[in-house]
Amino acid sequence: MASEECEGMTDVFFKELQHATDSFRLEQQKQLEHFHAEMEGLLARQQHAFEQHTKSNVSLNPQKDNRRSSTTYVFDSRHTSCTIPMLEDCGNTDSDTGEPTMDGRPCAVTRSLDTSPKSARRLSTKADIASQQEDARDEAPDYLKLMQCAWRDFVTHLRKRRRLRFDRLQYIVQHRLFVMLGSLVISSNVVYIGFVIHQNVERTIAQFQKQDGKLMSEVRTPDWETNMDLIYATLFTVEIIMRILGEEFDFFFGRDWNWNC
C-alpha cells in the first residue's frame, strides 16, 4: 500500500515537473517570437531611414538642365531677309560653319540658353550643400581613426609603465605550469558543480517522498559542500590577485588576458 502511494506521489511530482517544463518552454518561445518581431521592425525602420537618406542625397545633387534651347536662323539676301525660330534638343551639336543660304553664303546661327541669376543661385546652393555633406562624411572616419590611435597609445603607455615591478610574480604567472594548474582547477570545479547538482536533486526527491507530499522544509546542505565552496573561492581569488599584481595593466588590456574584461 505504501509503495502504491509512493508511486502515485512520484507520478504527480513528475507530472508537475513536466507541466512546469512545458510552461517554461512556451514562455521562452513567446519571448523568442517577440524578439524576432522587434528585430524585423528595427530592420524595416533602418531600411526606410537608409532609403530616405539616399533620396535626400540624390535630390541635393545638381541636376542637369534638360530644357530645350531655341535657335534662330537668319537668312541674309539682297532682296529678302527672314528670321525662322526653331527648337533643338540640348544634346545636338552645331557645326562651326553656318547653314548655306539661297545665294550660297553662310547664315548666322545664334543659340539662347536659360542663364537667369535665380537659376544660377539655385544650382550654386545645391552644389555647396552637396560639397558640405561630402566633407562631413570624409571627416567622420578621420575622427574615428584619431580616437582609435589615441586610445591605442594610451593603453600601450599603461602596459609599458610598470609601477609595482613584481617581476618574479610575473614570471610565475606567465609560466606554463601555472596556466596548467589554473586549467585543472577550473575543470575540477566544473565536475564538482555537476556532482553537487546531482546530489541536491536526489536529496530533494528523497525528502519529498519521505514527507508524503507535505510542505517541504529547506534541504540541509552538507558541511563538505560548504568547505569545498570555500576552497574553490579561495583558489580563484588568489589566482586573480596574483595575476593582477604580476601583470598589472596587461591583466585588463594585454594580448593574452584581454578576455578577463
mmCIF file of C-alpha atoms in Angstrom:
data_model
loop_
_atom_site.group_PDB
_atom_site.id
_atom_site.type_symbol
_atom_site.label_atom_id
_atom_site.label_comp_id
_atom_site.label_asym_id
_atom_site.label_seq_id
_atom_site.Cartn_x
_atom_site.Cartn_y
_atom_site.Cartn_z
ATOM 1 C CA MET A 1 0.000 0.000 0.000
ATOM 2 C CA ALA A 2 2.791 2.361 0.908
ATOM 3 C CA SER A 3 4.611 1.534 -2.321
ATOM 4 C CA GLU A 4 1.495 2.381 -4.353
ATOM 5 C CA GLU A 5 1.187 5.729 -2.569
ATOM 6 C CA CYS A 6 4.867 6.459 -3.221
ATOM 7 C CA GLU A 7 4.445 5.616 -6.888
ATOM 8 C CA GLY A 8 1.367 7.824 -7.123
ATOM 9 C CA MET A 9 3.180 10.750 -5.484
ATOM 10 C CA THR A 10 6.130 10.203 -7.765
ATOM 11 C CA ASP A 11 3.822 10.299 -10.800
ATOM 12 C CA VAL A 12 2.257 13.519 -9.529
ATOM 13 C CA PHE A 13 5.674 15.027 -8.980
ATOM 14 C CA PHE A 14 6.843 14.140 -12.476
ATOM 15 C CA LYS A 15 3.603 15.460 -13.996
ATOM 16 C CA GLU A 16 4.064 18.763 -12.209
ATOM 17 C CA LEU A 17 7.681 18.848 -13.328
ATOM 18 C CA GLN A 18 6.630 18.163 -16.928
ATOM 19 C CA HIS A 19 3.942 20.855 -16.738
ATOM 20 C CA ALA A 20 6.466 23.379 -15.396
ATOM 21 C CA THR A 21 8.919 22.442 -18.165
ATOM 22 C CA ASP A 22 6.257 22.876 -20.876
ATOM 23 C CA SER A 23 5.208 26.236 -19.423
ATOM 24 C CA PHE A 24 8.801 27.409 -19.367
ATOM 25 C CA ARG A 25 9.346 26.256 -22.958
ATOM 26 C CA LEU A 26 6.203 28.060 -24.174
ATOM 27 C CA GLU A 27 7.222 31.228 -22.381
ATOM 28 C CA GLN A 28 10.689 31.104 -23.923
ATOM 29 C CA GLN A 29 9.168 30.510 -27.357
ATOM 30 C CA LYS A 30 6.880 33.549 -26.946
ATOM 31 C CA GLN A 31 9.803 35.705 -25.891
ATOM 32 C CA LEU A 32 11.814 34.481 -28.875
ATOM 33 C CA GLU A 33 8.962 35.296 -31.278
ATOM 34 C CA HIS A 34 8.600 38.750 -29.694
ATOM 35 C CA PHE A 35 12.337 39.313 -30.093
ATOM 36 C CA HIS A 36 12.178 38.271 -33.760
ATOM 37 C CA ALA A 37 9.288 40.691 -34.356
ATOM 38 C CA GLU A 38 11.215 43.553 -32.725
ATOM 39 C CA MET A 39 14.297 42.798 -34.812
ATOM 40 C CA GLU A 40 12.269 42.722 -38.019
ATOM 41 C CA GLY A 41 10.692 46.057 -37.143
ATOM 42 C CA LEU A 42 14.095 47.539 -36.379
ATOM 43 C CA LEU A 43 15.487 46.316 -39.704
ATOM 44 C CA ALA A 44 12.478 47.758 -41.530
ATOM 45 C CA ARG A 45 12.996 51.141 -39.859
ATOM 46 C CA GLN A 46 16.685 51.080 -40.701
ATOM 47 C CA GLN A 47 15.914 50.256 -44.332
ATOM 48 C CA HIS A 48 13.373 53.084 -44.527
ATOM 49 C CA ALA A 49 15.821 55.563 -42.986
ATOM 50 C CA PHE A 50 18.531 54.455 -45.427
ATOM 51 C CA GLU A 51 16.188 54.929 -48.396
ATOM 52 C CA GLN A 52 15.169 58.391 -47.173
ATOM 53 C CA HIS A 53 18.837 59.345 -46.722
ATOM 54 C CA THR A 54 19.650 58.108 -50.234
ATOM 55 C CA LYS A 55 16.739 60.056 -51.740
ATOM 56 C CA SER A 56 17.772 63.228 -49.913
ATOM 57 C CA ASN A 57 21.354 62.932 -51.211
ATOM 58 C CA VAL A 58 20.101 62.423 -54.757
ATOM 59 C CA SER A 59 17.773 65.438 -54.530
ATOM 60 C CA LEU A 60 20.599 67.676 -53.280
ATOM 61 C CA ASN A 61 22.910 66.891 -56.204
ATOM 62 C CA PRO A 62 22.777 69.438 -59.008
ATOM 63 C CA GLN A 63 20.542 68.251 -61.845
ATOM 64 C CA LYS A 64 21.319 68.585 -65.495
ATOM 65 C CA ASP A 65 19.225 71.210 -67.301
ATOM 66 C CA ASN A 66 17.291 69.277 -69.935
ATOM 67 C CA ARG A 67 15.265 72.216 -71.200
ATOM 68 C CA ARG A 68 15.275 72.884 -74.886
ATOM 69 C CA SER A 69 17.035 75.866 -76.354
ATOM 70 C CA SER A 70 15.755 77.938 -79.206
ATOM 71 C CA THR A 71 17.962 78.508 -82.261
ATOM 72 C CA THR A 72 17.360 81.388 -84.634
ATOM 73 C CA TYR A 73 18.448 81.117 -88.245
ATOM 74 C CA VAL A 74 18.890 84.470 -90.047
ATOM 75 C CA PHE A 75 18.945 84.357 -93.848
ATOM 76 C CA ASP A 76 20.575 87.426 -95.365
ATOM 77 C CA SER A 77 19.985 88.140 -99.065
ATOM 78 C CA ARG A 78 19.856 91.056 -101.421
ATOM 79 C CA HIS A 79 16.096 91.084 -101.892
ATOM 80 C CA THR A 80 14.709 89.157 -98.880
ATOM 81 C CA SER A 81 15.636 88.518 -95.275
ATOM 82 C CA CYS A 82 13.686 86.365 -92.788
ATOM 83 C CA THR A 83 14.059 85.055 -89.265
ATOM 84 C CA ILE A 84 12.893 81.486 -88.531
ATOM 85 C CA PRO A 85 12.817 80.340 -84.859
ATOM 86 C CA MET A 86 13.425 76.609 -84.475
ATOM 87 C CA LEU A 87 13.697 74.257 -81.476
ATOM 88 C CA GLU A 88 16.551 71.832 -80.897
ATOM 89 C CA ASP A 89 17.445 69.429 -78.171
ATOM 90 C CA CYS A 90 20.330 70.416 -75.939
ATOM 91 C CA GLY A 91 22.149 67.228 -76.835
ATOM 92 C CA ASN A 92 22.531 68.224 -80.522
ATOM 93 C CA THR A 93 25.765 69.926 -81.594
ATOM 94 C CA ASP A 94 26.083 72.609 -84.256
ATOM 95 C CA SER A 95 28.902 72.765 -86.743
ATOM 96 C CA ASP A 96 31.275 75.702 -86.765
ATOM 97 C CA THR A 97 30.160 76.816 -90.236
ATOM 98 C CA GLY A 98 26.656 78.247 -90.743
ATOM 99 C CA GLU A 99 23.943 76.774 -92.930
ATOM 100 C CA PRO A 100 24.089 77.844 -96.590
ATOM 101 C CA THR A 101 21.613 80.495 -97.765
ATOM 102 C CA MET A 102 19.775 80.845 -101.017
ATOM 103 C CA ASP A 103 22.681 82.733 -102.608
ATOM 104 C CA GLY A 104 25.342 80.340 -101.271
ATOM 105 C CA ARG A 105 26.584 82.453 -98.351
ATOM 106 C CA PRO A 106 26.507 81.116 -94.784
ATOM 107 C CA CYS A 107 23.922 82.410 -92.397
ATOM 108 C CA ALA A 108 24.437 83.356 -88.739
ATOM 109 C CA VAL A 109 23.282 80.799 -86.143
ATOM 110 C CA THR A 110 22.515 82.021 -82.606
ATOM 111 C CA ARG A 111 21.529 79.909 -79.554
ATOM 112 C CA SER A 112 19.847 81.256 -76.433
ATOM 113 C CA LEU A 113 20.200 79.379 -73.083
ATOM 114 C CA ASP A 114 18.445 79.908 -69.754
ATOM 115 C CA THR A 115 21.149 81.697 -67.748
ATOM 116 C CA SER A 116 18.970 83.655 -65.336
ATOM 117 C CA PRO A 117 20.588 84.728 -61.984
ATOM 118 C CA LYS A 118 17.906 82.836 -59.996
ATOM 119 C CA SER A 119 18.740 79.531 -61.690
ATOM 120 C CA ALA A 120 22.463 80.088 -61.202
ATOM 121 C CA ARG A 121 21.978 80.792 -57.477
ATOM 122 C CA ARG A 122 19.856 77.647 -57.077
ATOM 123 C CA LEU A 123 22.480 75.436 -58.707
ATOM 124 C CA SER A 124 25.242 77.060 -56.645
ATOM 125 C CA THR A 125 23.325 76.434 -53.389
ATOM 126 C CA LYS A 126 22.744 72.764 -54.230
ATOM 127 C CA ALA A 127 26.395 72.310 -55.122
ATOM 128 C CA ASP A 128 27.505 73.914 -51.817
ATOM 129 C CA ILE A 129 25.195 71.646 -49.768
ATOM 130 C CA ALA A 130 26.414 68.549 -51.585
ATOM 131 C CA SER A 131 30.069 69.520 -51.039
ATOM 132 C CA GLN A 132 29.437 70.160 -47.308
ATOM 133 C CA GLN A 133 27.858 66.730 -46.919
ATOM 134 C CA GLU A 134 30.784 65.055 -48.685
ATOM 135 C CA ASP A 135 33.239 66.920 -46.412
ATOM 136 C CA ALA A 136 31.309 65.800 -43.315
ATOM 137 C CA ARG A 137 31.349 62.170 -44.498
ATOM 138 C CA ASP A 138 35.098 62.397 -45.138
ATOM 139 C CA GLU A 139 35.813 63.955 -41.722
ATOM 140 C CA ALA A 140 33.889 61.313 -39.695
ATOM 141 C CA PRO A 141 36.242 58.360 -40.478
ATOM 142 C CA ASP A 142 39.272 60.575 -39.803
ATOM 143 C CA TYR A 143 37.904 61.491 -36.367
ATOM 144 C CA LEU A 144 37.280 57.816 -35.529
ATOM 145 C CA LYS A 145 40.798 56.910 -36.627
ATOM 146 C CA LEU A 146 42.235 59.642 -34.401
ATOM 147 C CA MET A 147 40.230 58.368 -31.413
ATOM 148 C CA GLN A 148 41.388 54.793 -32.028
ATOM 149 C CA CYS A 149 45.009 55.857 -32.328
ATOM 150 C CA ALA A 150 44.778 57.930 -29.124
ATOM 151 C CA TRP A 151 43.213 55.023 -27.216
ATOM 152 C CA ARG A 152 45.851 52.594 -28.547
ATOM 153 C CA ASP A 153 48.672 54.930 -27.482
ATOM 154 C CA PHE A 154 47.124 55.353 -24.026
ATOM 155 C CA VAL A 155 46.800 51.585 -23.493
ATOM 156 C CA THR A 156 50.356 50.989 -24.735
ATOM 157 C CA HIS A 157 51.656 53.603 -22.291
ATOM 158 C CA LEU A 158 49.827 51.930 -19.382
ATOM 159 C CA ARG A 159 51.098 48.484 -20.338
ATOM 160 C CA LYS A 160 54.742 49.547 -20.648
ATOM 161 C CA ARG A 161 54.783 51.572 -17.425
ATOM 162 C CA ARG A 162 55.105 49.087 -14.540
ATOM 163 C CA ARG A 163 54.578 50.540 -11.075
ATOM 164 C CA LEU A 164 54.805 47.576 -8.671
ATOM 165 C CA ARG A 165 57.603 45.734 -10.518
ATOM 166 C CA PHE A 166 56.812 42.242 -9.225
ATOM 167 C CA ASP A 167 58.992 40.565 -11.835
ATOM 168 C CA ARG A 168 59.187 37.189 -10.086
ATOM 169 C CA LEU A 169 55.450 37.086 -9.651
ATOM 170 C CA GLN A 170 55.054 37.973 -13.328
ATOM 171 C CA TYR A 171 57.377 35.098 -14.252
ATOM 172 C CA ILE A 172 55.316 32.676 -12.125
ATOM 173 C CA VAL A 173 52.016 33.833 -13.598
ATOM 174 C CA GLN A 174 53.280 33.547 -17.168
ATOM 175 C CA HIS A 175 54.795 30.087 -16.632
ATOM 176 C CA ARG A 176 53.148 27.110 -18.330
ATOM 177 C CA LEU A 177 52.778 25.167 -15.065
ATOM 178 C CA PHE A 178 50.754 27.977 -13.509
ATOM 179 C CA VAL A 179 48.466 28.121 -16.546
ATOM 180 C CA MET A 180 48.076 24.317 -16.490
ATOM 181 C CA LEU A 181 47.226 24.309 -12.758
ATOM 182 C CA GLY A 182 44.649 27.028 -13.307
ATOM 183 C CA SER A 183 43.059 24.989 -16.085
ATOM 184 C CA LEU A 184 42.965 21.882 -13.854
ATOM 185 C CA VAL A 185 41.309 23.833 -11.039
ATOM 186 C CA ILE A 186 38.648 25.173 -13.427
ATOM 187 C CA SER A 187 37.993 21.685 -14.842
ATOM 188 C CA SER A 188 37.692 20.139 -11.373
ATOM 189 C CA ASN A 189 35.322 22.925 -10.340
ATOM 190 C CA VAL A 190 33.062 22.133 -13.324
ATOM 191 C CA VAL A 191 32.977 18.441 -12.343
ATOM 192 C CA TYR A 192 32.311 19.369 -8.713
ATOM 193 C CA ILE A 193 29.395 21.630 -9.652
ATOM 194 C CA GLY A 194 27.786 18.873 -11.731
ATOM 195 C CA PHE A 195 28.187 16.334 -8.898
ATOM 196 C CA VAL A 196 26.702 18.738 -6.316
ATOM 197 C CA ILE A 197 23.684 19.460 -8.510
ATOM 198 C CA HIS A 198 23.062 15.736 -8.932
ATOM 199 C CA GLN A 199 23.277 15.139 -5.183
ATOM 200 C CA ASN A 200 20.931 18.047 -4.420
ATOM 201 C CA VAL A 201 18.309 16.716 -6.841
ATOM 202 C CA GLU A 202 18.477 13.252 -5.289
ATOM 203 C CA ARG A 203 18.182 14.620 -1.734
ATOM 204 C CA THR A 204 15.218 16.796 -2.723
ATOM 205 C CA ILE A 205 13.341 13.861 -4.290
ATOM 206 C CA ALA A 206 14.067 11.626 -1.295
ATOM 207 C CA GLN A 207 12.825 14.249 1.168
ATOM 208 C CA PHE A 208 9.694 14.832 -0.920
ATOM 209 C CA GLN A 209 8.886 11.119 -0.893
ATOM 210 C CA LYS A 210 9.638 10.884 2.818
ATOM 211 C CA GLN A 211 7.200 13.652 3.792
ATOM 212 C CA ASP A 212 4.344 12.225 1.657
ATOM 213 C CA GLY A 213 3.652 15.425 -0.264
ATOM 214 C CA LYS A 214 3.533 17.686 2.807
ATOM 215 C CA LEU A 215 5.123 21.076 2.952
ATOM 216 C CA MET A 216 8.848 20.584 2.413
ATOM 217 C CA SER A 217 11.377 22.220 4.657
ATOM 218 C CA GLU A 218 14.697 23.534 3.403
ATOM 219 C CA VAL A 219 17.076 20.796 2.302
ATOM 220 C CA ARG A 220 20.146 20.787 4.505
ATOM 221 C CA THR A 221 23.464 21.331 2.759
ATOM 222 C CA PRO A 222 26.274 19.009 3.860
ATOM 223 C CA ASP A 223 29.318 20.516 5.511
ATOM 224 C CA TRP A 224 31.706 19.120 2.917
ATOM 225 C CA GLU A 225 29.951 21.094 0.152
ATOM 226 C CA THR A 226 30.353 24.316 2.118
ATOM 227 C CA ASN A 227 34.045 23.589 2.702
ATOM 228 C CA MET A 228 34.627 22.789 -0.983
ATOM 229 C CA ASP A 229 32.923 26.036 -1.994
ATOM 230 C CA LEU A 230 35.228 27.980 0.310
ATOM 231 C CA ILE A 231 38.300 26.165 -1.055
ATOM 232 C CA TYR A 232 37.435 26.920 -4.697
ATOM 233 C CA ALA A 233 36.554 30.540 -3.896
ATOM 234 C CA THR A 234 39.921 30.957 -2.130
ATOM 235 C CA LEU A 235 41.856 29.403 -5.026
ATOM 236 C CA PHE A 236 40.189 31.612 -7.640
ATOM 237 C CA THR A 237 40.679 34.742 -5.520
ATOM 238 C CA VAL A 238 44.385 34.007 -5.003
ATOM 239 C CA GLU A 239 44.852 33.339 -8.711
ATOM 240 C CA ILE A 240 43.212 36.604 -9.756
ATOM 241 C CA ILE A 241 45.206 38.631 -7.195
ATOM 242 C CA MET A 242 48.481 37.050 -8.339
ATOM 243 C CA ARG A 243 47.687 37.788 -11.974
ATOM 244 C CA ILE A 244 46.714 41.394 -11.274
ATOM 245 C CA LEU A 245 49.863 42.045 -9.207
ATOM 246 C CA GLY A 246 52.109 40.292 -11.726
ATOM 247 C CA GLU A 247 50.622 41.550 -14.985
ATOM 248 C CA GLU A 248 49.300 44.912 -13.732
ATOM 249 C CA PHE A 249 47.559 46.586 -16.695
ATOM 250 C CA ASP A 250 48.264 43.643 -19.000
ATOM 251 C CA PHE A 251 45.653 41.736 -16.983
ATOM 252 C CA PHE A 252 42.993 44.080 -18.427
ATOM 253 C CA PHE A 253 44.471 45.218 -21.773
ATOM 254 C CA GLY A 254 47.102 42.591 -22.608
ATOM 255 C CA ARG A 255 47.050 40.336 -25.631
ATOM 256 C CA ASP A 256 46.914 37.132 -23.555
ATOM 257 C CA TRP A 257 44.470 38.209 -20.841
ATOM 258 C CA ASN A 258 42.103 40.595 -22.667
ATOM 259 C CA TRP A 259 39.265 38.091 -22.181
ATOM 260 C CA ASN A 260 39.273 38.915 -18.441
ATOM 261 C CA CYS A 261 37.247 42.061 -19.119
#
